[in-house]
PDB file of C-alpha atoms in Angstrom:
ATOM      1  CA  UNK A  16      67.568  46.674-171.719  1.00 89.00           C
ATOM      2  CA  UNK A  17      65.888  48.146-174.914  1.00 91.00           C
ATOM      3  CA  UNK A  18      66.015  45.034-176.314  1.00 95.00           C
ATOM      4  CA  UNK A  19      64.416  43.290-173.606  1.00 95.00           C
ATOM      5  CA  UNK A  20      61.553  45.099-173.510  1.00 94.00           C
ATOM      6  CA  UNK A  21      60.881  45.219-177.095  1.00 95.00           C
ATOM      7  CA  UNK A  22      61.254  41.739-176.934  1.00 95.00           C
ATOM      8  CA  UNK A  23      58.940  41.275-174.116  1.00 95.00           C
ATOM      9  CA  UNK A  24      56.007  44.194-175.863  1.00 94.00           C
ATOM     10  CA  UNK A  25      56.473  42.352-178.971  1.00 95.00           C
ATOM     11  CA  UNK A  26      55.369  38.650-177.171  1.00 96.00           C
ATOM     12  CA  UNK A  27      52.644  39.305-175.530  1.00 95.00           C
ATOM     13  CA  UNK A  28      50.199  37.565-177.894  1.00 95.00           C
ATOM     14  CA  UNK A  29      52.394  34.463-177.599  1.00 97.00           C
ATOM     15  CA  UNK A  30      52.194  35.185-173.678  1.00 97.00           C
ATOM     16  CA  UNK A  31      48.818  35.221-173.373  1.00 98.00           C
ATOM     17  CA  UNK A  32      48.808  31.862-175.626  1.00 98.00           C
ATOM     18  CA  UNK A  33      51.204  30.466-172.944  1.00 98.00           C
ATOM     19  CA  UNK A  34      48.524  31.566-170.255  1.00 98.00           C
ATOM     20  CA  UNK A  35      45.735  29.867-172.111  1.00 98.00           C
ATOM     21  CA  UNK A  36      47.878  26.150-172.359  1.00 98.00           C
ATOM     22  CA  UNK A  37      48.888  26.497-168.859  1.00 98.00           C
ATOM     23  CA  UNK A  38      44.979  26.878-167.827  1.00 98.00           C
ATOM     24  CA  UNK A  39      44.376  24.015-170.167  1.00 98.00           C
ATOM     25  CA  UNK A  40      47.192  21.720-168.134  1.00 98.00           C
ATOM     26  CA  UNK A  41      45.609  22.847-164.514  1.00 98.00           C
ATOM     27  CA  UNK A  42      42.394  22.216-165.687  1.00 98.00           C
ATOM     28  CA  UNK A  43      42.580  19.103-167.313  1.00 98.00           C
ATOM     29  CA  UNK A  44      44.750  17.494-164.869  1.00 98.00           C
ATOM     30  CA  UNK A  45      42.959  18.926-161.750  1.00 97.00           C
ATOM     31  CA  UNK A  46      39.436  18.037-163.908  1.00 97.00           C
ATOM     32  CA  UNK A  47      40.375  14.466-164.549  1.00 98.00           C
ATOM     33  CA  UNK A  48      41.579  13.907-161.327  1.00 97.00           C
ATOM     34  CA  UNK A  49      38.150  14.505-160.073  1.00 97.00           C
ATOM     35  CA  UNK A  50      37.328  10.903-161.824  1.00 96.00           C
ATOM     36  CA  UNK A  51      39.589   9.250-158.427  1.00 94.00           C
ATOM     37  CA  UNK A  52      38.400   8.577-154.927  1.00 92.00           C
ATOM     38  CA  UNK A  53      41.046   9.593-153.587  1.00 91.00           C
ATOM     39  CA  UNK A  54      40.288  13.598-155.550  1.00 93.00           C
ATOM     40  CA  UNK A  55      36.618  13.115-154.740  1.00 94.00           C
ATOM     41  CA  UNK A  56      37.336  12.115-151.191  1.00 94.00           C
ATOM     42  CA  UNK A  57      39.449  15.051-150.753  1.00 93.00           C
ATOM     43  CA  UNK A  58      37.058  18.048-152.409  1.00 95.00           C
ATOM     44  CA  UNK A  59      34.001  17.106-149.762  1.00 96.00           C
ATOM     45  CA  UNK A  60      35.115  19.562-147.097  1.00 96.00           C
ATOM     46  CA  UNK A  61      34.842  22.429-149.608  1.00 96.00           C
ATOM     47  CA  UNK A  62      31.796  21.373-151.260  1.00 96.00           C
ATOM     48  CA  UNK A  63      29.987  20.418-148.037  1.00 96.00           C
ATOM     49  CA  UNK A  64      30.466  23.199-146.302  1.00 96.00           C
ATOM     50  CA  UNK A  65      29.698  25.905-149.353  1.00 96.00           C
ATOM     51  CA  UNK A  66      25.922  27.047-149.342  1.00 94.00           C
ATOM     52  CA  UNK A  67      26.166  26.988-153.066  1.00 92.00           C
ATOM     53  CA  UNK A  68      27.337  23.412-154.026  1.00 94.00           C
ATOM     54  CA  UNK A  69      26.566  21.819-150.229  1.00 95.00           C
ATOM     55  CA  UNK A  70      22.684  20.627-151.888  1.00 96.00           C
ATOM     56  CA  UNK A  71      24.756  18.270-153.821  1.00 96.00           C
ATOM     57  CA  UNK A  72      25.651  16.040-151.214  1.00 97.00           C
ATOM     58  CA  UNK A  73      22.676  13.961-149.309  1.00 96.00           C
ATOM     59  CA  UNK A  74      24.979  14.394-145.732  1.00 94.00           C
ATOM     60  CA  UNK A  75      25.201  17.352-143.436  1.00 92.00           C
ATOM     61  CA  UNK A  76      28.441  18.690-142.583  1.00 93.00           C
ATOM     62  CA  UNK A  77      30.693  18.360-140.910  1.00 93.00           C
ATOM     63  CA  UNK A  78      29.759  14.234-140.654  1.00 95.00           C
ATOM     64  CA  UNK A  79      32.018  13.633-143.833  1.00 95.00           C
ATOM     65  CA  UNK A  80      35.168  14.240-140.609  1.00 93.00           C
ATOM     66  CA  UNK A  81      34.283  10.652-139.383  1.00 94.00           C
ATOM     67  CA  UNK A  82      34.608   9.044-143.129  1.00 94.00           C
ATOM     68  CA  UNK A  83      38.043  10.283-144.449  1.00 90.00           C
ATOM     69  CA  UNK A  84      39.968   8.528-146.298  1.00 87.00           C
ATOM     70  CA  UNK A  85      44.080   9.422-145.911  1.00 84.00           C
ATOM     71  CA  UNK A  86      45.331   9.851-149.750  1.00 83.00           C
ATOM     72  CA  UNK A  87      46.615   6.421-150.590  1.00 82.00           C
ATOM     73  CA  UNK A  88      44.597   4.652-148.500  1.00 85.00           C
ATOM     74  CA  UNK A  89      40.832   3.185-148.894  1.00 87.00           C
ATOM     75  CA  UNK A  90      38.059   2.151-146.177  1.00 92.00           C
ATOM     76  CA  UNK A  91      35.157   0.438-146.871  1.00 93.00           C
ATOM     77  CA  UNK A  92      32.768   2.083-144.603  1.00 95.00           C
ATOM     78  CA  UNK A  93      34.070   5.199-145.782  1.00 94.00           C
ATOM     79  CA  UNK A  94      33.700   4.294-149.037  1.00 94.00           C
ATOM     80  CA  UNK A  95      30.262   3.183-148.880  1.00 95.00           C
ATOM     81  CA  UNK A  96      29.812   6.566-146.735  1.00 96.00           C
ATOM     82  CA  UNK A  97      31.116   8.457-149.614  1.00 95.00           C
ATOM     83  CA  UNK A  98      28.690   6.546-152.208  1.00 96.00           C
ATOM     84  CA  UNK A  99      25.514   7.417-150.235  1.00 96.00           C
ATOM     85  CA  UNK A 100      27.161  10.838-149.784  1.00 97.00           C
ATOM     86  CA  UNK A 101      26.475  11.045-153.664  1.00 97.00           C
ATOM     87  CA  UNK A 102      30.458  12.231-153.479  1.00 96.00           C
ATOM     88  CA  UNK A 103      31.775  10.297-156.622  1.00 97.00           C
ATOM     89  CA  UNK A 104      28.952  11.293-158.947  1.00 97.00           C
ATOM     90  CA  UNK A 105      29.260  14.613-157.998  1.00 97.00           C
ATOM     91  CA  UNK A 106      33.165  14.691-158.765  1.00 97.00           C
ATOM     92  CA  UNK A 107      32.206  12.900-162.324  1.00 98.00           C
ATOM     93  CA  UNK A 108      30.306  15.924-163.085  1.00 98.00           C
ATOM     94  CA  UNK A 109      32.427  18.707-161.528  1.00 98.00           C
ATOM     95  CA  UNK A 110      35.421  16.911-163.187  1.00 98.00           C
ATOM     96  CA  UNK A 111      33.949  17.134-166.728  1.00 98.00           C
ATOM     97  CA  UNK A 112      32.846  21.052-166.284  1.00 98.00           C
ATOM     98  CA  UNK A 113      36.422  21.601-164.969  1.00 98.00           C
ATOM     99  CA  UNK A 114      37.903  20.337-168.072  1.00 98.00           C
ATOM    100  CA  UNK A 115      35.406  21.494-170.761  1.00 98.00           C
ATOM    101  CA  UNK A 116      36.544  24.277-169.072  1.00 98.00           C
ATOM    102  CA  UNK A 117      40.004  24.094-169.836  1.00 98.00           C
ATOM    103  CA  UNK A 118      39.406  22.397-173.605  1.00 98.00           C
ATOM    104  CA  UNK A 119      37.581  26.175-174.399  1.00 98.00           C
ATOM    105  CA  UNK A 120      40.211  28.066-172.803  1.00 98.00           C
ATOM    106  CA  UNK A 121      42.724  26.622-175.266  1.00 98.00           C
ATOM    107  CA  UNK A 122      40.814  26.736-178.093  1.00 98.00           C
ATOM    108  CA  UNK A 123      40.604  30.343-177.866  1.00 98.00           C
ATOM    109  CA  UNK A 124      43.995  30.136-179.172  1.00 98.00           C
ATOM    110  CA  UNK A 125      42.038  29.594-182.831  1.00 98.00           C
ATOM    111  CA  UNK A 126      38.495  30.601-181.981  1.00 98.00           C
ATOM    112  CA  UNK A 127      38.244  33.845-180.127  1.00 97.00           C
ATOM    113  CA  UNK A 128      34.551  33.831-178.966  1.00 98.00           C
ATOM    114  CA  UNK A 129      35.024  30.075-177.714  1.00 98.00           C
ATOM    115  CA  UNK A 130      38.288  31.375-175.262  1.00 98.00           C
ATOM    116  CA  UNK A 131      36.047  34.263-174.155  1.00 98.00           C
ATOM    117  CA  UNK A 132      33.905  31.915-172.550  1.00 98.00           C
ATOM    118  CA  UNK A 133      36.467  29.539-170.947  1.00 98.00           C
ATOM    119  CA  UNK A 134      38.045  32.574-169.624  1.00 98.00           C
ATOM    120  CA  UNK A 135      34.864  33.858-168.148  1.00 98.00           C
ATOM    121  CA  UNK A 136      33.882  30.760-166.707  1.00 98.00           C
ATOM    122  CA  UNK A 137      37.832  30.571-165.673  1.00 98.00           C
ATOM    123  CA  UNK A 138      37.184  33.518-163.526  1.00 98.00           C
ATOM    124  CA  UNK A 139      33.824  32.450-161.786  1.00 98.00           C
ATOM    125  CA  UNK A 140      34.856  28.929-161.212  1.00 97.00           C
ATOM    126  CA  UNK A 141      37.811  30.744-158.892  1.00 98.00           C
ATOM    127  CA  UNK A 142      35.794  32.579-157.660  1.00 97.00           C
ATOM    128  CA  UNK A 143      33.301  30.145-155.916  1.00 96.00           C
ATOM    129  CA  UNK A 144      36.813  28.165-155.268  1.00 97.00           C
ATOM    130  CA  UNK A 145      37.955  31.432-153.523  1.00 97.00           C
ATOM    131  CA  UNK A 146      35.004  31.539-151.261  1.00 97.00           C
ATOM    132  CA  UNK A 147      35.862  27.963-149.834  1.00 97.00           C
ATOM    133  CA  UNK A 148      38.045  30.425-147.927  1.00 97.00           C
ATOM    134  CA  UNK A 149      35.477  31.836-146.059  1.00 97.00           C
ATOM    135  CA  UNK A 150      33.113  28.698-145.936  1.00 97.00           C
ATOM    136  CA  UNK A 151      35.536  25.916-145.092  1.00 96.00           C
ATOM    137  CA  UNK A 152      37.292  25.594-141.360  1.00 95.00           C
ATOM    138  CA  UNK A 153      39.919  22.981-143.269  1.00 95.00           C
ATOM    139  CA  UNK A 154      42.041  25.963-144.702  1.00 96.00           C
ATOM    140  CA  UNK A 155      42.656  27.059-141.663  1.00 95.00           C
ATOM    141  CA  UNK A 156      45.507  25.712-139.392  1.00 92.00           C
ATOM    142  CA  UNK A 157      43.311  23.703-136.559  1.00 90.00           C
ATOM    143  CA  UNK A 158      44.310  24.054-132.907  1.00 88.00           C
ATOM    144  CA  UNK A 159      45.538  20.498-132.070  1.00 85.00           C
ATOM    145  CA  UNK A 160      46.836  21.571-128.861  1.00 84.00           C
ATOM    146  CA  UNK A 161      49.821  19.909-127.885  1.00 83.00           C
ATOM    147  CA  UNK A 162      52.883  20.190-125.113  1.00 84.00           C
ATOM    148  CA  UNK A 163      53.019  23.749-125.453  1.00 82.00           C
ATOM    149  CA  UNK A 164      50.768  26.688-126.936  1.00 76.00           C
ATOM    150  CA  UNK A 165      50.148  26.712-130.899  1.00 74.00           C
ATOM    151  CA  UNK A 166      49.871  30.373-131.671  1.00 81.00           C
ATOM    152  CA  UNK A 167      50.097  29.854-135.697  1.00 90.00           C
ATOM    153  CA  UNK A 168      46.289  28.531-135.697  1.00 89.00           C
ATOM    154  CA  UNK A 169      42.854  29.418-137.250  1.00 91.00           C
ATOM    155  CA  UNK A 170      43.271  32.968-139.938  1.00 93.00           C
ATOM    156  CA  UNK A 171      45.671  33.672-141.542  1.00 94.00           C
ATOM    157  CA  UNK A 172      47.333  30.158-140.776  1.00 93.00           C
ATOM    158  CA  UNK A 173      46.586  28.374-144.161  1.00 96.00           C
ATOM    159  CA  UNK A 174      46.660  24.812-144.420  1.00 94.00           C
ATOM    160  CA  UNK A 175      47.598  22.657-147.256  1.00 93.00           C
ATOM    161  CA  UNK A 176      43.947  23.166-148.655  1.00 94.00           C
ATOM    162  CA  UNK A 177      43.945  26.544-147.524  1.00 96.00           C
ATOM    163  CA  UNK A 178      47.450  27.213-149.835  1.00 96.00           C
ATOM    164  CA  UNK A 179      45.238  25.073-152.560  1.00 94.00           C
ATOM    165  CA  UNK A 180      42.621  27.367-152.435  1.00 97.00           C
ATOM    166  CA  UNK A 181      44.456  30.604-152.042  1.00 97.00           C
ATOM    167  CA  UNK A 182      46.014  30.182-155.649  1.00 96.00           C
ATOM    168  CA  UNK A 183      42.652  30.309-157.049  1.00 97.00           C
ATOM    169  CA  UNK A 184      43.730  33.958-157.144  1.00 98.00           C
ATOM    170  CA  UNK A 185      46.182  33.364-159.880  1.00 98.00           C
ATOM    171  CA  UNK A 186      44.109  31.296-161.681  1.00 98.00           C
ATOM    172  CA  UNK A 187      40.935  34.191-161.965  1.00 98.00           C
ATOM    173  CA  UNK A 188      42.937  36.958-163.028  1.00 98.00           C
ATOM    174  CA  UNK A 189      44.709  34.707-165.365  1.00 98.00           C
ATOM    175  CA  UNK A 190      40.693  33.760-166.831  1.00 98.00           C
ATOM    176  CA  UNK A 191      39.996  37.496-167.245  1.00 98.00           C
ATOM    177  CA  UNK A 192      43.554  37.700-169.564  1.00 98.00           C
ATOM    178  CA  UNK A 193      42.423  35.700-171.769  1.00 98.00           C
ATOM    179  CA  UNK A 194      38.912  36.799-171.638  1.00 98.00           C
ATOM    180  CA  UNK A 195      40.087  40.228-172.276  1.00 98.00           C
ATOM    181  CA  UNK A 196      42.282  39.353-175.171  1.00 98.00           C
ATOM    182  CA  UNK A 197      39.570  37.205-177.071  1.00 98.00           C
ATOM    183  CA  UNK A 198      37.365  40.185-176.635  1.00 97.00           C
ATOM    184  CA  UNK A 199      39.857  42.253-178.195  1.00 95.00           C
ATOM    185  CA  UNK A 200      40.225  39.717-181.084  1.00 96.00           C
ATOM    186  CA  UNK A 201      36.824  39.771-181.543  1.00 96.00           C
ATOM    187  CA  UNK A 202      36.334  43.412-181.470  1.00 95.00           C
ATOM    188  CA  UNK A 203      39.079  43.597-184.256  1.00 92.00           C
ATOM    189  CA  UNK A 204      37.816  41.097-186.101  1.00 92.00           C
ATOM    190  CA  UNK A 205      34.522  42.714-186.626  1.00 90.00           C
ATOM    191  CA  UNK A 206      35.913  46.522-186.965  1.00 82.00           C
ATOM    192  CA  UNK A 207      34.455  47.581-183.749  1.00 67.00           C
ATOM    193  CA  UNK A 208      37.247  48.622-182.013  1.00 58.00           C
TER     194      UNK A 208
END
C-alpha cells in the first residue's frame, strides 16, 4: 500500500499533464464539431435561451422548436431557418474559442503562464455551460404524457442535454487544476513562492 501511494504522490505532475491532454481532446473535438450543422443545430436551445449568449441569434426563443433538425437528418426550411437564425456563424466562432481554448490548456504543459489562462477560461466557459441548467427547459425530462402518469419529469429528471451539461462540473474543477498548478510553476519559477 506504501508503495502505491508513493507512487501515486510522486505522479502528480504527470497527472495533472494527463488532465491538461484530456481537456485538449474534449475541447478540440467538442470545438471542431461546432464547424457541423448537425453540432450547431443541436447547441441553439442552450444558447437561445441564455440571457448572456441569446443576442447572438436574430430569433426569439423558443421558435428554434419548430426548425429542428433530428441528428442525421437535414431540412431545408430548417436549414434556411437556421441560416437567418445566424446559428452556423455563431457555432464557427464559438467552435474556434472552444478550441483555442483547449490548444492553451495543453501548452501549459511547456509554457506555464499560457496553461494558466486556458485553465481559467476552462473554468468560466463551464461555468456559463453550467448555467444552461437553470436557463434551458431541454435538460429537463419534458412531460409527454402518455397511457399512464410520468412522475420522472421536469428537476432533477435530466435529459440527454441535461447529462451533457451536468458534466460541465468535471470539466471546471478540472480548469482550476491546471490553473492552480501553472500558477505554482510560475510562482517557482520566479522565487516567489
Amino acid at each position: 500500500m506504501k508503495n502505491l501511494l508513493n507512487i501515486l504522490a510522486a505522479n502528480q505532475p504527470n497527472f495533472i499533464n494527463i488532465i491538461r491532454i484530456a481537456i485538449f481532446v474534449v475541447m478540440v473535438w467538442i470545438g471542431g464539431l461546432k464547424a457541423f450543422q448537425y453540432e450547431a443545430d443541436g447547441i441553439v436551445p442552450f444558447v437561445a435561451n441564455s440571457p448572456v449568449m441569446s443576442f447572438f441569434y436574430t430569433k426569439e426563443a423558443p421558435e428554434y422548436a419548430e426548425y429542428k433538425n433530428p441528428e442525421g437528418k437535414t431540412v431545408k426550411k430548417n436549414i434556411d431557418w437556421h441560416k437567418e437564425n445566424g446559428t452556423y456563424l455563431f457555432s464557427y466562432g464559438l467552435g474556434t474559442v472552444i478550441v483555442i481554448i483547449g490548444i492553451l490548456v495543453l501548452l501549459g504543459i511547456w509554457c506555464p503562464k499560457v496553461g494558466m489562462w486556458g485553465g481559467l477560461l476552462t473554468f468560466g466557459m463551464s461555468l456559463v455551460t453550467l448555467s444552461f441548467l437553470i436557463t434551458t427547459p431541454e435538460v429537463y425530462v419534458p412531460n409527454l404524457g402518455g397511457d399512464f402518469p410520468t412522475p420522472q419529469h421536469g428537476f432533477p429528471y435530466l435529459s440527454g442535454a441535461g447529462r451533457l451539461v451536468i458534466k460541465d462540473i468535471i470539466m471546471m474543477g478540472a480548469g482550476l487544476i491546471v490553473a492552480s498548478d501553472s500558477a505554482k510553476r510560475i510562482l517557482k519559477r520566479n522565487n516567489l513562492h
